[in-house]
Amino acid sequence: MEAENKGIDQKLFEHLNAAYNKSSFYQLLGLRIKSLAPGKAEIVTETAKKHANSQGMVHGGLLMTAADSAMGNAIRTLGIRAVTVDCSISYLAAAEFGKDILAVGEIIKSGKNIFFMEAKVWGDEKLLAVAKATFYKNGVIEV
Amino acid sequence: MEAENKGIDQKLFEHLNAAYNKSSFYQLLGLRIKSLAPGKAEIVTETAKKHANSQGMVHGGLLMTAADSAMGNAIRTLGIRAVTVDCSISYLAAAEFGKDILAVGEIIKSGKNIFFMEAKVWGDEKLLAVAKATFYKNGVIEV
Amino acid sequence: MEAENKGIDQKLFEHLNAAYNKSSFYQLLGLRIKSLAPGKAEIVTETAKKHANSQGMVHGGLLMTAADSAMGNAIRTLGIRAVTVDCSISYLAAAEFGKDILAVGEIIKSGKNIFFMEAKVWGDEKLLAVAKATFYKNGVIEV
Amino acid sequence: MEAENKGIDQKLFEHLNAAYNKSSFYQLLGLRIKSLAPGKAEIVTETAKKHANSQGMVHGGLLMTAADSAMGNAIRTLGIRAVTVDCSISYLAAAEFGKDILAVGEIIKSGKNIFFMEAKVWGDEKLLAVAKATFYKNGVIEV
């Protein structure tokens, strides 16, 4: 399944996808970009046995990584590089194995250096986690 | 390197180690228990290229997963199962590749059902991240 | 200005308003209920010099108290008492003096004992703060 | 009871105290500086009926305001002005009426613009709340 460009510069879109797919951590976890829109990113993965924690459940670290990555890429759709300063995540429900989880990251407010972000992580129609984060701009993306 | 038992019941110690090593998510990420003490757990991994994000840095999701896992196992040293309700993490510094990161989880306060937890993630002597979390008891561990 | 009942039991509505107006902390700060709907509460105050911090700005503690109180009362509209376990708040913009601030609290998900809540704090049409909190049920409200 | 200078420039100490005591929000709540040390601030108040929420307990907003203010002043001891970007607080125990609560704020790490802070709020020897916050530098203090 191809990532979908929902309205950002096509060169930037291709650059962000290539960078994402080259990330060994995202490959390891099976995360990929589903779509990029101005100020918004969707990250998806199919949960599998490799994501199981010591209690046999999908590890929250997967959801948190997907949420963080959705928020970071939402900023990158603006051509801006930023790093996570802090993130607060709440786990509402356990993810099920063998199903897609979808993390949707969006900008609440962008300042000069500080970005206030939020993310929701969905499993089918069920809300699994909500996150709120602060990012700090550390450069621009040269395409 | 063997995990070290710093004062919990030996059967419980072996049970928690076996469960940890069986977790496919921890194997995938390369996380393992360094030590367990009453109300305290240390989780360690050596950072490697597989942990790189799309900017070529160690992904914060690794630190967050290590912190979460250190806090969860700190509770388990009491023979109690608990799940993460929410977690707030601050990223102070980037982790370096090829070095150990150490997550130390501890109980701030334990209630009847709610556990207030904190974790620090270290790279050598450098503090990389601090986390604070709430866990909810969902059972006891039968050894 | 009277508080508005947007669809909860009228006796409960009157009970919650009376309890709110009796709270000396809310009186001190000038906070009052604007409306209560099932699972949702609006808290309002007009900012004044009494809310100034040492830098001459409206203190974030006012926004946080309004947000916390909006989330707590959103739960109480269900006839349930709950206390704040933890709360994460982000400050997007400074509040102006002499204007209303409005905190809107809502339930994201309610469990048996745990409530996942969110709040937004508005000044006119401007978003000033967003908050996310976990509450723990500690009883029911007898009307 | 006078505020204690534990090692910062005396002129800065007097400036910070004067600014604090002039803040109408802190006067309203009864908060005052107990001590200032390099990178550390203690804020104190005696809880009273005026701090009661609608359930008749000391309102968490008081603890949060004390914690926020302790963290902000810990930064100001360095001669730096900063505003709260976000704050996460956990409530461990209820404060009792008629007793002192003491908020201790400290710097975890200071960057060029970003400050990572923590605070603990004590009632006698009992830990009531722990907080973690990010502040953003917005100027220097001219004494």
XYZ file of C-alpha atoms in Angstrom:
572
model
C 0.000 0.000 0.000
C 1.382 3.339 -1.121
C 1.518 6.408 1.062
C -0.975 9.041 0.003
C -0.150 12.687 -0.635
C -3.081 14.747 0.600
C -1.856 18.134 -0.455
C 1.790 18.767 0.354
C 4.586 19.575 -2.088
C 5.261 16.376 -4.055
C 9.059 16.610 -3.719
C 8.767 17.040 0.053
C 6.305 14.142 0.135
C 8.745 11.865 -1.658
C 11.609 13.026 0.535
C 9.686 12.341 3.769
C 8.582 8.912 2.567
C 12.064 7.939 1.524
C 13.498 9.120 4.863
C 10.791 7.238 6.755
C 11.291 3.998 4.880
C 15.054 4.252 5.369
C 14.658 4.510 9.167
C 15.726 1.169 10.549
C 13.651 1.617 13.724
C 10.439 2.060 11.722
C 11.341 -0.940 9.570
C 12.012 -2.977 12.702
C 8.599 -2.086 14.109
C 6.811 -2.266 10.758
C 5.644 1.363 10.781
C 4.991 3.245 7.548
C 3.406 6.489 6.409
C -0.226 6.148 5.351
C -0.783 9.778 4.376
C 0.650 13.267 4.690
C -1.419 16.442 4.584
C -0.421 19.985 5.527
C 0.184 19.806 9.293
C -1.100 16.244 9.585
C 0.409 12.768 9.274
C -0.985 9.255 9.485
C 1.257 6.341 10.462
C 0.087 2.758 10.203
C 1.215 -0.747 11.085
C -0.307 -4.174 11.366
C 0.200 -5.550 14.865
C 1.932 -8.907 15.050
C 3.465 -11.283 17.566
C 6.734 -9.346 17.369
C 5.001 -6.473 19.201
C 4.083 -8.569 22.280
C 5.178 -7.474 25.742
C 5.937 -9.847 28.627
C 2.211 -10.141 29.406
C 1.413 -11.215 25.845
C -0.209 -7.908 24.897
C 0.745 -5.397 22.180
C 3.383 -3.197 23.865
C 2.419 0.395 24.551
C 5.840 1.400 23.246
C 4.619 0.599 19.732
C 1.638 2.931 20.091
C 3.806 5.633 21.598
C 6.400 5.335 18.831
C 3.665 5.516 16.186
C 2.123 8.567 17.893
C 5.485 10.327 18.251
C 6.324 9.623 14.658
C 2.923 10.867 13.444
C 3.414 14.136 15.325
C 6.987 14.608 14.088
C 5.948 14.036 10.492
C 2.975 16.367 10.823
C 5.540 19.100 11.501
C 7.804 17.917 8.682
C 4.971 18.426 6.175
C 5.686 22.138 6.762
C 9.319 21.617 5.719
C 10.494 21.939 9.322
C 12.666 19.566 11.330
C 11.823 19.235 15.008
C 12.623 16.949 17.922
C 10.361 15.761 20.718
C 10.864 17.706 23.934
C 8.248 15.895 25.957
C 5.261 13.672 25.359
C 2.343 12.608 27.510
C 0.382 9.544 26.426
C -2.720 7.874 27.869
C -3.552 4.265 27.095
C -7.310 3.804 26.772
C -7.551 0.278 25.450
C -5.330 -2.629 24.465
C -4.510 -3.132 20.790
C -5.474 -6.430 19.200
C -3.047 -8.629 17.294
C -3.353 -8.973 13.536
C -5.114 -5.639 13.078
C -4.009 -2.266 11.804
C -3.265 0.472 14.226
C -3.399 4.001 12.879
C -1.699 6.971 14.543
C -2.931 10.399 13.466
C -0.711 13.348 14.402
C -1.727 16.995 14.150
C -0.492 20.451 15.054
C -2.462 22.214 17.790
C -0.327 25.345 17.606
C 2.948 26.245 15.978
C 5.167 28.951 17.430
C 8.528 30.221 16.262
C 10.452 27.345 17.859
C 7.859 25.398 19.817
C 5.203 23.130 18.331
C 2.250 21.898 20.377
C 1.098 18.597 18.971
C -1.514 15.938 19.561
C -1.989 12.397 18.343
C -4.697 9.790 18.478
C -4.008 6.096 17.969
C -6.847 4.011 16.553
C -7.426 0.269 16.205
C -10.260 -0.201 13.753
C -12.837 2.273 15.087
C -11.578 2.046 18.665
C -9.506 4.789 20.270
C -6.477 3.085 21.846
C -4.354 6.012 22.986
C -4.208 9.801 23.020
C -0.989 11.772 23.197
C 0.058 15.385 23.581
C 3.597 16.549 22.935
C 5.900 19.528 22.646
C 8.433 19.611 19.805
C 11.332 21.996 19.296
C 12.396 23.190 15.842
C 15.952 22.246 15.004
C 16.179 23.099 11.315
C 14.512 23.131 7.946
C 14.248 20.320 5.419
C 16.193 20.836 2.213
C 14.500 18.945 -0.587
C 25.474 -10.693 31.052
C 23.107 -12.167 33.599
C 20.348 -10.217 35.290
C 21.097 -9.536 38.943
C 18.746 -10.283 41.821
C 19.125 -7.482 44.343
C 16.827 -8.821 47.003
C 13.541 -10.135 45.655
C 12.186 -13.673 45.978
C 14.341 -15.904 43.746
C 11.385 -17.721 42.176
C 9.726 -14.426 41.303
C 13.041 -13.156 39.938
C 13.365 -16.149 37.636
C 9.740 -15.881 36.573
C 10.078 -12.180 35.668
C 13.301 -12.771 33.743
C 11.835 -15.648 31.794
C 8.728 -13.613 30.957
C 10.862 -10.665 29.892
C 13.124 -12.698 27.668
C 10.116 -14.377 26.070
C 8.606 -11.008 25.102
C 9.122 -10.680 21.367
C 8.966 -6.863 21.503
C 11.857 -6.709 23.979
C 13.835 -9.187 21.871
C 13.145 -7.107 18.779
C 14.441 -3.980 20.503
C 17.249 -5.758 22.321
C 16.047 -4.851 25.830
C 16.841 -7.029 28.822
C 16.642 -6.868 32.616
C 19.868 -5.733 34.289
C 18.661 -5.974 37.874
C 15.556 -6.285 40.017
C 15.300 -5.022 43.585
C 12.186 -4.559 45.748
C 10.226 -1.804 43.985
C 12.995 -1.089 41.484
C 14.024 -2.418 38.074
C 16.879 -1.685 35.689
C 16.496 -2.321 31.953
C 19.446 -2.131 29.586
C 20.224 -2.252 25.894
C 23.091 -1.398 23.620
C 21.986 1.118 21.004
C 22.563 0.092 17.415
C 21.713 1.162 13.885
C 18.419 -0.711 14.124
C 17.235 1.953 16.583
C 17.724 4.867 14.156
C 14.836 7.203 13.334
C 14.381 9.008 10.022
C 16.841 11.705 11.112
C 19.553 9.139 11.854
C 19.259 9.478 15.624
C 18.340 6.877 18.251
C 14.525 6.926 18.334
C 12.905 8.269 21.476
C 10.486 5.350 21.292
C 13.325 3.083 22.418
C 13.973 5.187 25.524
C 10.263 5.408 26.256
C 9.802 1.649 25.884
C 12.784 1.005 28.168
C 11.427 3.483 30.748
C 7.917 2.008 30.614
C 9.279 -1.476 30.960
C 11.507 -0.500 33.902
C 8.503 1.000 35.713
C 6.256 -1.989 34.989
C 8.865 -4.424 36.263
C 9.522 -2.325 39.368
C 5.879 -3.024 40.270
C 6.173 -6.693 39.321
C 8.969 -7.153 41.887
C 6.124 -6.815 44.427
C 4.311 -9.758 42.807
C 1.744 -7.409 41.257
C 0.660 -7.114 37.624
C -0.158 -3.624 36.404
C -0.704 -1.824 33.107
C 0.345 1.672 32.100
C -2.498 4.173 32.341
C -0.501 7.191 31.243
C 3.110 8.223 30.921
C 4.821 11.567 30.536
C 8.405 11.561 29.249
C 10.902 14.390 28.699
C 13.841 13.965 26.354
C 16.896 15.784 27.711
C 19.615 14.579 25.372
C 20.102 12.338 22.360
C 21.388 8.812 22.923
C 24.607 7.825 21.171
C 24.946 4.740 18.998
C 26.984 1.796 20.193
C 26.584 2.608 23.879
C 24.448 1.152 26.644
C 21.344 2.935 27.715
C 20.037 2.124 31.175
C 16.461 2.740 32.291
C 15.875 2.758 36.056
C 12.255 2.486 37.186
C 11.048 3.083 40.733
C 7.855 3.369 42.726
C 7.055 6.852 44.055
C 3.886 5.717 45.773
C 1.771 2.591 45.689
C -1.924 2.739 46.437
C -4.509 -0.024 46.459
C -4.951 0.017 42.682
C -2.874 2.955 41.472
C 0.920 3.066 41.300
C 2.797 6.328 40.824
C 6.083 5.599 39.087
C 9.147 7.380 37.821
C 11.999 6.397 35.538
C 15.311 7.857 34.509
C 17.105 6.799 31.338
C 20.893 7.081 31.356
C 23.538 6.881 28.638
C 26.851 6.397 30.376
C 26.716 9.108 33.062
C 24.422 11.349 31.039
C 20.727 11.706 31.817
C 18.843 11.196 28.533
C 15.217 11.140 29.627
C 12.977 11.342 32.680
C 9.523 9.811 32.848
C 6.591 9.794 35.243
C 3.734 7.336 34.896
C 0.565 6.007 36.464
C -0.048 2.256 36.437
C -3.205 0.369 37.338
C -3.145 -2.988 39.116
C -4.769 -5.756 37.091
C -3.782 -8.864 39.017
C -1.174 -10.716 40.996
C 1.680 -12.821 39.694
C 1.417 -16.533 40.444
C 4.879 -18.035 40.624
C -25.309 34.954 34.691
C -26.972 31.677 35.527
C -25.433 28.295 34.867
C -27.175 26.450 32.046
C -28.460 22.888 32.249
C -27.847 21.267 28.887
C -29.499 17.944 29.565
C -28.592 16.458 32.926
C -30.971 15.586 35.757
C -32.218 18.881 37.213
C -31.682 17.835 40.847
C -28.110 16.796 40.097
C -27.597 20.053 38.212
C -28.735 22.097 41.208
C -26.648 19.994 43.585
C -23.487 20.450 41.507
C -24.022 24.187 41.178
C -24.632 24.618 44.877
C -21.518 22.579 45.708
C -19.475 24.593 43.228
C -20.615 27.946 44.503
C -19.948 26.847 48.092
C -16.320 25.988 47.271
C -14.224 28.745 48.808
C -11.345 28.144 46.353
C -13.596 28.728 43.349
C -15.030 31.836 44.995
C -11.515 33.082 45.707
C -10.540 32.629 42.067
C -13.893 33.783 40.699
C -14.677 30.534 38.873
C -18.238 29.444 38.214
C -20.117 26.847 36.168
C -21.327 28.104 32.795
C -23.025 24.909 31.670
C -23.323 21.203 32.383
C -24.217 18.592 29.799
C -23.941 14.791 30.019
C -20.174 14.155 30.275
C -19.267 17.776 29.643
C -18.770 20.888 31.789
C -17.949 24.512 31.050
C -16.266 26.687 33.687
C -15.868 30.412 33.234
C -14.230 33.396 34.890
C -13.362 36.951 34.007
C -9.631 37.524 34.415
C -8.654 40.381 36.704
C -5.615 41.877 38.387
C -6.011 39.404 41.252
C -4.907 36.660 38.851
C -1.542 38.276 38.024
C 1.691 36.379 38.546
C 5.051 37.963 39.433
C 5.634 38.858 35.765
C 2.315 40.713 35.549
C 0.618 38.026 33.435
C -2.466 35.919 34.187
C -1.109 32.962 36.180
C -1.226 29.572 34.504
C -2.483 28.169 37.795
C -5.829 29.823 37.106
C -6.141 28.111 33.712
C -5.081 24.794 35.193
C -7.559 25.078 38.058
C -10.350 25.940 35.621
C -9.394 23.006 33.383
C -9.173 20.575 36.300
C -12.502 21.736 37.618
C -14.153 21.443 34.182
C -12.930 17.852 33.869
C -14.010 16.916 37.404
C -17.482 18.339 36.855
C -17.811 16.630 33.480
C -17.535 13.351 35.418
C -19.913 14.559 38.125
C -22.641 15.086 35.506
C -22.767 11.262 35.474
C -23.472 11.227 39.218
C -19.933 10.023 39.949
C -17.356 11.507 42.306
C -13.745 11.307 41.178
C -10.386 12.807 42.086
C -7.566 13.902 39.811
C -4.781 11.329 39.632
C -2.596 13.237 37.204
C -2.925 16.075 34.755
C -0.783 17.293 31.875
C -1.357 20.829 30.640
C 0.202 22.792 27.762
C 0.120 26.577 27.687
C -0.334 27.828 24.135
C -0.939 31.523 24.693
C -1.184 34.055 27.495
C -4.630 35.047 28.757
C -5.571 38.718 28.599
C -6.854 40.685 31.558
C -10.467 41.773 31.702
C -11.697 39.014 29.411
C -13.553 35.772 30.000
C -11.683 32.536 29.969
C -13.717 29.413 29.325
C -12.580 25.912 30.267
C -14.408 23.058 28.544
C -13.933 19.598 30.063
C -14.985 16.344 28.420
C -14.716 12.610 28.905
C -12.520 10.796 26.384
C -13.180 7.402 27.900
C -14.754 6.178 31.107
C -13.724 2.862 32.621
C -14.924 1.157 35.793
C -12.681 3.255 38.051
C -10.528 5.304 35.681
C -11.708 8.286 33.654
C -9.631 9.689 30.791
C -10.408 13.365 30.407
C -9.466 16.327 28.281
C -9.984 20.061 28.594
C -9.500 23.080 26.411
C -9.205 26.585 27.825
C -10.353 29.434 25.569
C -9.981 33.212 25.743
C -12.448 34.679 23.296
C -11.807 32.569 20.173
C -8.182 31.885 21.082
C -7.044 28.531 22.451
C -4.965 29.254 25.577
C -4.306 25.809 26.999
C -5.024 22.134 26.435
C -5.048 19.557 29.206
C -5.322 15.799 29.523
C -5.974 14.089 32.836
C -6.714 10.816 34.563
C -9.334 10.757 37.316
C -10.137 7.971 39.746
C -13.678 7.228 40.919
C -14.097 7.579 44.668
C -17.844 7.412 45.095
C -21.263 8.326 43.802
C -23.182 11.541 44.320
C -26.301 11.255 46.447
C -28.770 13.936 45.430
C 8.796 34.352 58.452
C 11.447 35.803 56.184
C 12.531 34.195 52.942
C 16.009 32.689 53.176
C 18.821 33.359 50.723
C 20.757 30.113 50.317
C 23.470 31.382 48.060
C 22.215 33.547 45.222
C 23.160 37.181 44.528
C 21.562 39.299 47.259
C 20.216 41.930 44.856
C 18.581 39.244 42.709
C 17.208 37.622 45.861
C 15.587 40.859 46.972
C 14.254 41.521 43.484
C 12.657 38.069 43.230
C 11.093 38.343 46.663
C 9.681 41.773 45.964
C 8.254 40.588 42.629
C 6.759 37.525 44.290
C 5.135 39.439 47.105
C 3.725 41.949 44.646
C 1.991 39.200 42.630
C -1.686 39.471 43.444
C -2.327 35.806 42.574
C 0.234 34.610 45.116
C -1.192 36.986 47.726
C -4.682 35.702 46.971
C -3.548 32.115 47.486
C -1.227 32.919 50.390
C 1.925 31.640 48.683
C 5.354 33.021 49.569
C 8.996 32.200 48.967
C 10.614 30.148 51.735
C 14.096 29.984 50.240
C 16.064 30.492 47.034
C 19.280 28.672 46.200
C 21.090 28.465 42.853
C 18.698 26.516 40.607
C 16.288 25.729 43.432
C 13.288 27.427 45.015
C 10.995 26.603 47.922
C 7.445 27.982 48.050
C 5.280 27.638 51.120
C 1.734 28.282 52.285
C -0.476 27.291 55.165
C -3.605 25.593 53.873
C -6.875 27.128 54.995
C -10.588 26.922 54.324
C -10.187 29.345 51.421
C -8.386 26.559 49.529
C -11.317 24.104 49.706
C -12.772 22.601 46.522
C -16.400 21.567 46.083
C -15.730 18.266 47.883
C -14.315 20.063 50.923
C -10.704 19.091 50.193
C -7.673 21.299 49.518
C -7.858 21.993 45.768
C -5.154 20.453 43.619
C -4.904 23.788 41.813
C -3.166 25.195 44.896
C -0.518 22.464 44.823
C -0.079 22.854 41.090
C 0.288 26.633 41.369
C 2.844 26.239 44.169
C 4.785 23.658 42.128
C 4.721 25.787 38.975
C 5.846 28.816 40.905
C 8.661 26.878 42.619
C 9.947 25.701 39.226
C 9.710 29.157 37.662
C 11.598 30.735 40.524
C 14.260 28.018 40.475
C 15.045 29.248 36.955
C 14.878 32.907 38.006
C 17.647 32.302 40.571
C 19.880 32.078 37.478
C 18.774 35.564 36.403
C 16.633 34.114 33.614
C 12.960 34.713 32.872
C 11.013 31.757 31.546
C 7.399 30.738 31.005
C 5.781 27.361 31.490
C 5.329 25.473 28.227
C 3.785 22.375 29.726
C 3.474 20.721 33.091
C 2.531 17.233 34.204
C 1.496 16.751 37.827
C 0.543 13.641 39.804
C -1.484 13.885 42.988
C -0.317 11.281 45.503
C -2.194 12.317 48.624
C -4.656 14.937 49.820
C -3.320 17.961 51.687
C -4.624 18.576 55.180
C -6.106 21.882 56.312
C -4.213 24.095 58.722
C -0.807 22.700 57.796
C 2.050 24.013 55.710
C 2.545 22.733 52.231
C 6.007 23.139 50.763
C 6.750 23.046 47.026
C 10.381 22.454 46.080
C 11.321 23.237 42.473
C 14.594 22.241 40.826
C 16.283 22.239 37.442
C 16.833 18.813 35.895
C 18.553 20.221 32.829
C 18.960 23.671 31.357
C 19.436 24.143 27.634
C 19.853 27.308 25.616
C 16.115 28.050 25.553
C 14.478 25.039 27.152
C 14.516 24.202 30.858
C 13.515 20.771 32.150
C 12.173 21.142 35.658
C 10.772 19.047 38.475
C 8.902 19.833 41.656
C 7.813 17.962 44.725
C 5.043 19.193 46.997
C 5.235 18.153 50.651
C 2.788 18.339 53.543
C 4.797 17.787 56.716
C 6.862 14.721 55.803
C 4.280 13.401 53.334
C 4.750 13.667 49.589
C 1.525 15.139 48.179
C 2.368 15.728 44.527
C 5.178 15.413 42.002
C 5.439 17.542 38.889
C 7.593 17.722 35.782
C 7.571 20.710 33.464
C 9.181 22.343 30.452
C 9.875 26.071 30.560
C 10.940 28.351 27.729
C 13.356 31.244 28.241
C 11.834 34.598 27.364
C 14.415 37.040 28.698
C 16.878 37.928 31.417
C 16.203 39.642 34.714
C 17.654 43.116 35.065
C 18.340 43.820 38.713
